[in-house]
Amino acid sequence: MFRRFWLPTLFLCLATLPASAQPGYQGGGSFHVQCPTATLLHPGGTGTGNSTPATSEAQYNGPVSRSVTKDPSGQYSFASSTNPNGLTFIDHGGAIKCQEISGGDGMMTEVDGNQTYMFSFGPLSGLNSIQNGQPGTQFPSVFNNPYCAGPTYVNGQPNPNYGTGECNSGTSPDGAVGVMAAPSIGVDAAAIMNTGVLNGNIPAPLMAFDEDDEFFLTLTNVGMIMRPDLFEQHTVHFHGYPNASSFYDGVPDASLAINIGGSFTYYYVAPDADTYFWHCHITPPEHLQMGMVGQLFVRPRQNRPQDKANLLQSLAGCLGNSTDGPARGLPSVLGHQSDIRTACNPATDILCSVPIPVADTGATHN
Ligand SMILES: [Cu+2]
């Protein structure tokens, strides 16, 4: 009943769109690429920890207690008559970061020049950064542009979109492969396959984002062109990482795995700055050792102090209340030590790896 009603309604709506609003191209098959520009944690705008989370970092001024009554699209409400403030949480700033990778195969050149076949992840975003030894992780403002570096893809395959509306500027070499320019919708599956097949990187594409970020990582399984006898799934597992949910942990028997021809966007928050490694978790002794392993950096919050700010103040702040700071000669602003996730007390926590200064030396940032 629902479908009989809904489909004709959809066609009717499309038919009545003005020509300029109709999609220029619709594609993607079973692939997708996902990178939101606003989220519950990072909606942007005044009164939040980062007013422009889709384009830049914000200096850390201590936690902000904030309530939201609707999601960024305004579609869903969290408020009710008994809970008029909706969701309340602590906002530490941070930003939104995105990255896109392929799971497939590739060739590794050994020191003696020998070519060795590998299972591997390959970069599908930030290609220019990857080529320059940088992470392929990008802000949405960079990621959400069609990859467009020139008439050919990195592997030498011609880019059929070059010179068209999808790729006519040559100015988004760090954009995501498969993303299409408006008004097109969907993704360009041919671009993903042309770039991702036999384009593995050893080690896997470098990832780096910041403490307090949200990270959206799209994995597309492009298959193994050198091994048509195989039908390998792939996943992404951040090793030793404080995942919010095992659903995104990439352990296939506890979660899900991505089939050939499929895309999946993993979601992470970043509570613990550290150096990690990540790998495919499909029969790890095989896929990991065949090459599906890479590095991950979560940069610490201490990289984002206010310019000219007192370093001790911005890192330590108050120990959880507004009277502690003044008692120690510090302002009453809350800081690093007020958050149980980042408080660093070496006397009681052997894992505390970012100790704050023991005394105020008057040092300032910049
Ligand atoms: Cu794998």
XYZ file of C-alpha atoms and ligand atoms in Angstrom:
367
model
C 0.000 0.000 0.000
C 2.765 2.386 0.983
C 4.894 1.710 -2.083
C 1.937 2.012 -4.473
C 1.226 5.404 -3.091
C 4.786 6.645 -2.658
C 6.410 5.886 -6.024
C 3.953 7.813 -8.209
C 4.224 10.678 -5.759
C 8.011 10.751 -6.171
C 7.785 10.763 -9.965
C 5.262 13.528 -9.815
C 7.615 15.603 -7.663
C 10.549 15.095 -10.022
C 8.443 15.956 -13.030
C 7.492 19.261 -11.519
C 11.044 20.337 -10.647
C 12.357 23.227 -12.717
C 15.041 22.148 -15.154
C 17.804 23.799 -13.167
C 16.979 21.811 -10.052
C 17.026 18.395 -11.679
C 20.066 16.205 -11.047
C 22.706 16.531 -13.726
C 23.805 12.962 -13.211
C 22.715 10.216 -10.917
C 24.999 7.309 -10.253
C 26.907 5.309 -7.732
C 25.448 1.825 -7.872
C 26.030 0.355 -4.437
C 28.807 2.818 -3.560
C 28.436 5.860 -1.363
C 30.637 8.550 0.185
C 29.579 10.329 3.370
C 30.910 13.486 4.999
C 28.462 15.706 6.886
C 29.165 19.392 7.400
C 27.231 19.659 10.674
C 26.466 17.195 13.452
C 24.959 17.220 16.927
C 28.410 17.524 18.494
C 29.627 19.997 15.881
C 26.658 22.010 14.604
C 28.699 25.176 14.063
C 27.562 28.680 14.847
C 27.931 30.891 17.872
C 27.811 29.416 21.338
C 29.523 26.188 20.260
C 33.102 25.062 20.765
C 33.893 25.574 17.082
C 31.764 27.905 14.985
C 33.137 26.478 11.711
C 33.720 22.743 12.269
C 33.505 21.932 8.561
C 36.347 24.217 7.548
C 38.800 24.881 10.378
C 39.996 24.230 13.907
C 39.058 26.468 16.817
C 41.239 27.412 19.732
C 40.392 25.598 22.935
C 38.890 27.865 25.565
C 37.789 25.186 27.971
C 34.611 23.133 27.911
C 31.246 24.658 27.078
C 28.083 23.138 28.511
C 25.520 23.214 25.743
C 22.017 21.930 25.100
C 20.447 21.037 21.784
C 16.777 20.571 21.095
C 17.034 19.583 17.424
C 19.520 17.885 15.115
C 21.336 20.161 12.612
C 18.782 19.420 9.885
C 15.963 20.441 12.216
C 14.170 17.211 11.373
C 14.430 15.506 14.755
C 13.580 16.962 18.131
C 15.094 15.912 21.440
C 12.991 18.182 23.577
C 9.717 17.334 25.241
C 7.398 18.916 27.772
C 9.224 17.077 30.551
C 12.662 17.738 29.030
C 12.493 21.175 27.418
C 16.301 21.511 27.119
C 16.760 18.370 25.045
C 20.267 16.919 25.146
C 22.879 18.565 27.327
C 26.560 17.755 26.932
C 30.027 19.171 27.298
C 31.418 20.719 24.102
C 35.214 20.737 23.766
C 35.318 22.144 20.264
C 37.095 20.009 17.742
C 35.950 19.677 14.164
C 34.574 17.262 11.584
C 37.094 15.301 9.504
C 36.543 12.858 6.670
C 38.561 10.350 4.707
C 37.822 7.806 1.987
C 39.729 4.595 1.289
C 39.454 1.565 -0.950
C 39.929 -2.018 0.134
C 41.413 -4.191 -2.581
C 44.795 -5.119 -3.887
C 48.002 -3.614 -5.198
C 51.662 -4.177 -5.898
C 54.512 -3.306 -3.569
C 57.978 -2.493 -4.878
C 60.579 -4.116 -2.669
C 64.038 -2.678 -2.096
C 65.524 -4.845 -4.812
C 62.885 -3.685 -7.266
C 60.872 -6.863 -7.084
C 57.118 -6.384 -7.395
C 55.116 -8.239 -4.753
C 51.364 -8.709 -4.796
C 49.553 -7.378 -1.694
C 46.089 -7.105 -0.216
C 45.803 -3.410 0.550
C 43.924 -0.252 1.344
C 44.330 2.620 -1.089
C 43.649 6.359 -0.818
C 40.423 7.769 -2.279
C 40.624 11.202 -0.669
C 43.433 13.609 0.049
C 45.396 12.095 -2.844
C 47.583 15.159 -3.229
C 48.343 15.166 0.502
C 49.094 11.432 0.471
C 51.481 11.915 -2.453
C 53.290 14.524 -0.363
C 53.578 12.281 2.673
C 50.702 13.914 4.537
C 47.569 12.278 5.969
C 44.641 11.886 3.594
C 42.254 13.242 6.265
C 40.382 16.414 5.290
C 37.824 18.929 6.521
C 34.422 18.521 4.826
C 35.040 21.783 2.962
C 37.917 20.087 1.145
C 36.596 16.519 1.080
C 33.194 17.314 -0.416
C 34.588 18.316 -3.812
C 35.142 15.996 -6.779
C 38.729 14.791 -6.927
C 40.146 16.887 -9.722
C 43.878 17.148 -10.188
C 44.141 16.926 -13.952
C 43.216 14.871 -16.989
C 44.313 11.591 -15.411
C 43.902 9.786 -12.120
C 46.988 9.064 -10.029
C 47.344 5.622 -11.591
C 47.425 7.112 -15.096
C 43.874 6.204 -16.041
C 42.145 9.077 -17.850
C 39.581 10.954 -15.802
C 36.511 11.023 -18.044
C 35.068 13.879 -16.030
C 38.005 16.201 -16.618
C 36.890 19.312 -18.440
C 33.240 18.711 -17.615
C 31.101 20.240 -14.945
C 32.259 17.550 -12.529
C 35.898 18.446 -12.913
C 36.741 21.597 -14.740
C 38.881 23.588 -12.391
C 41.782 21.342 -11.483
C 41.714 22.872 -8.050
C 40.471 20.085 -5.776
C 43.352 17.569 -5.768
C 42.472 16.617 -2.172
C 38.761 16.165 -2.889
C 37.105 12.784 -2.520
C 37.027 10.432 -5.480
C 33.429 9.742 -6.472
C 31.966 12.909 -4.982
C 30.117 14.791 -7.708
C 29.482 18.494 -8.056
C 25.954 19.787 -7.559
C 23.394 19.373 -9.005
C 24.507 15.770 -9.556
C 23.494 13.316 -6.848
C 24.891 9.954 -5.864
C 28.537 9.125 -6.457
C 30.658 8.499 -9.542
C 31.250 4.751 -9.226
C 33.514 4.676 -12.288
C 35.837 7.202 -10.677
C 36.070 5.082 -7.528
C 36.844 1.930 -9.506
C 39.275 3.665 -11.883
C 41.224 5.000 -8.913
C 40.774 2.285 -6.316
C 41.464 -0.916 -8.247
C 45.081 -2.081 -7.928
C 45.919 1.171 -6.161
C 46.826 -0.166 -2.733
C 49.232 1.671 -0.468
C 51.755 -0.099 1.768
C 51.483 1.029 4.523
C 47.803 1.892 4.251
C 46.776 5.568 3.825
C 47.888 7.749 6.728
C 45.117 9.159 8.941
C 45.385 12.033 11.403
C 42.734 14.027 13.192
C 42.429 15.963 16.434
C 41.214 15.199 19.915
C 37.506 16.174 20.172
C 36.953 15.660 16.439
C 34.350 13.478 14.827
C 35.833 11.338 12.057
C 33.854 9.860 9.148
C 35.808 7.176 7.285
C 34.267 5.665 4.163
C 35.606 2.273 3.079
C 34.691 0.969 -0.371
C 35.536 -2.616 -1.284
C 36.641 -2.491 -4.930
C 37.499 -6.191 -5.170
C 40.800 -7.784 -6.157
C 41.402 -7.612 -9.869
C 44.458 -9.873 -9.610
C 42.556 -12.533 -7.676
C 39.159 -13.034 -9.311
C 38.936 -16.356 -7.477
C 38.625 -14.483 -4.161
C 35.611 -12.708 -2.725
C 37.226 -11.086 0.280
C 35.377 -8.821 2.655
C 37.246 -5.995 4.410
C 36.803 -3.915 7.536
C 38.609 -1.121 9.373
C 39.709 -1.783 12.950
C 41.333 1.009 14.970
C 43.618 -1.048 17.189
C 43.368 -0.190 20.884
C 41.066 2.704 20.114
C 38.324 3.892 22.508
C 35.420 3.244 20.157
C 32.057 4.598 21.169
C 30.389 1.450 19.845
C 31.584 -2.005 18.795
C 29.413 -1.526 15.721
C 32.242 0.567 14.233
C 35.070 -1.564 15.606
C 35.570 -3.616 12.452
C 35.696 -7.001 14.183
C 33.522 -8.962 11.777
C 32.187 -11.514 14.231
C 31.107 -8.745 16.604
C 29.987 -6.294 13.940
C 29.823 -6.142 10.161
C 32.163 -6.522 7.190
C 32.054 -4.868 3.787
C 31.455 -6.966 0.679
C 32.872 -6.307 -2.775
C 30.827 -3.536 -4.371
C 29.826 -2.051 -1.035
C 30.709 1.100 0.872
C 30.455 1.729 4.599
C 31.190 4.870 6.593
C 32.807 4.244 9.957
C 32.201 6.835 12.661
C 34.594 7.777 15.447
C 34.853 10.339 18.194
C 38.301 11.253 19.491
C 38.493 11.246 23.291
C 42.120 10.086 23.607
C 45.021 11.710 21.823
C 47.590 9.070 20.988
C 49.408 7.219 18.239
C 47.589 4.140 17.003
C 47.688 1.669 14.175
C 44.714 0.394 12.241
C 44.116 -2.650 10.090
C 41.594 -4.825 8.321
C 40.125 -7.350 10.747
C 39.155 -10.037 8.225
C 41.205 -13.115 9.151
C 43.804 -10.708 10.592
C 46.788 -13.067 10.239
C 46.110 -13.029 6.502
C 44.803 -9.588 5.523
C 46.942 -7.665 8.006
C 50.140 -9.435 7.065
C 49.261 -9.190 3.377
C 49.495 -5.405 3.831
C 46.219 -4.032 5.153
C 47.703 -2.009 8.019
C 48.410 1.676 8.499
C 49.034 4.428 11.029
C 46.697 6.803 12.855
C 47.495 9.927 14.818
C 45.059 11.709 17.137
C 46.668 15.058 17.877
C 46.249 16.321 21.450
C 43.991 19.132 22.545
C 47.058 20.959 23.822
C 47.799 21.835 20.166
C 44.851 24.225 20.239
C 45.476 26.706 23.073
C 44.407 30.296 22.682
C 47.005 32.518 21.096
C 48.933 34.345 23.826
C 47.087 32.290 26.419
C 48.726 31.149 29.584
C 49.584 27.507 28.865
C 48.927 26.243 32.372
C 45.591 27.991 32.465
C 44.413 26.631 29.162
C 45.542 23.095 29.921
C 44.870 22.804 33.614
C 42.125 25.261 34.352
C 40.156 24.277 37.399
C 40.070 20.818 38.859
C 36.396 20.404 38.216
C 34.990 23.409 40.032
C 35.080 27.159 39.781
C 36.777 27.810 43.118
C 39.785 25.571 42.599
C 41.358 27.835 39.995
C 41.379 31.050 42.029
C 42.594 29.068 45.054
C 45.671 28.166 43.019
C 46.058 31.599 41.511
C 44.345 30.652 38.263
C 41.215 32.074 36.667
C 37.945 30.246 37.165
C 37.795 28.970 33.593
C 37.377 25.198 33.302
C 40.078 23.387 31.368
C 41.728 20.115 30.531
C 41.689 18.845 34.134
C 37.975 19.344 34.592
C 37.126 16.583 32.120
C 37.439 13.037 33.429
C 38.445 11.880 29.951
C 41.466 14.144 29.756
C 42.378 14.948 33.345
C 45.952 13.932 33.949
C 46.914 12.929 37.471
C 50.237 11.074 37.251
C 50.142 10.109 40.919
C 47.081 7.931 40.401
C 47.044 7.172 36.675
C 49.998 5.365 35.107
C 48.454 5.913 31.669
C 48.622 9.680 32.029
C 50.838 10.592 29.100
C 50.345 14.358 28.774
C 51.238 15.805 32.152
C 50.416 19.432 32.700
C 53.062 21.839 33.963
C 53.543 21.467 37.704
C 53.893 25.209 38.184
C 52.849 28.329 36.346
C 56.023 29.585 34.701
C 54.082 32.255 32.866
C 54.682 30.512 29.536
C 52.228 31.495 26.822
C 51.255 30.013 23.486
C 53.012 31.854 20.632
Cu 40.740 -7.202 4.385
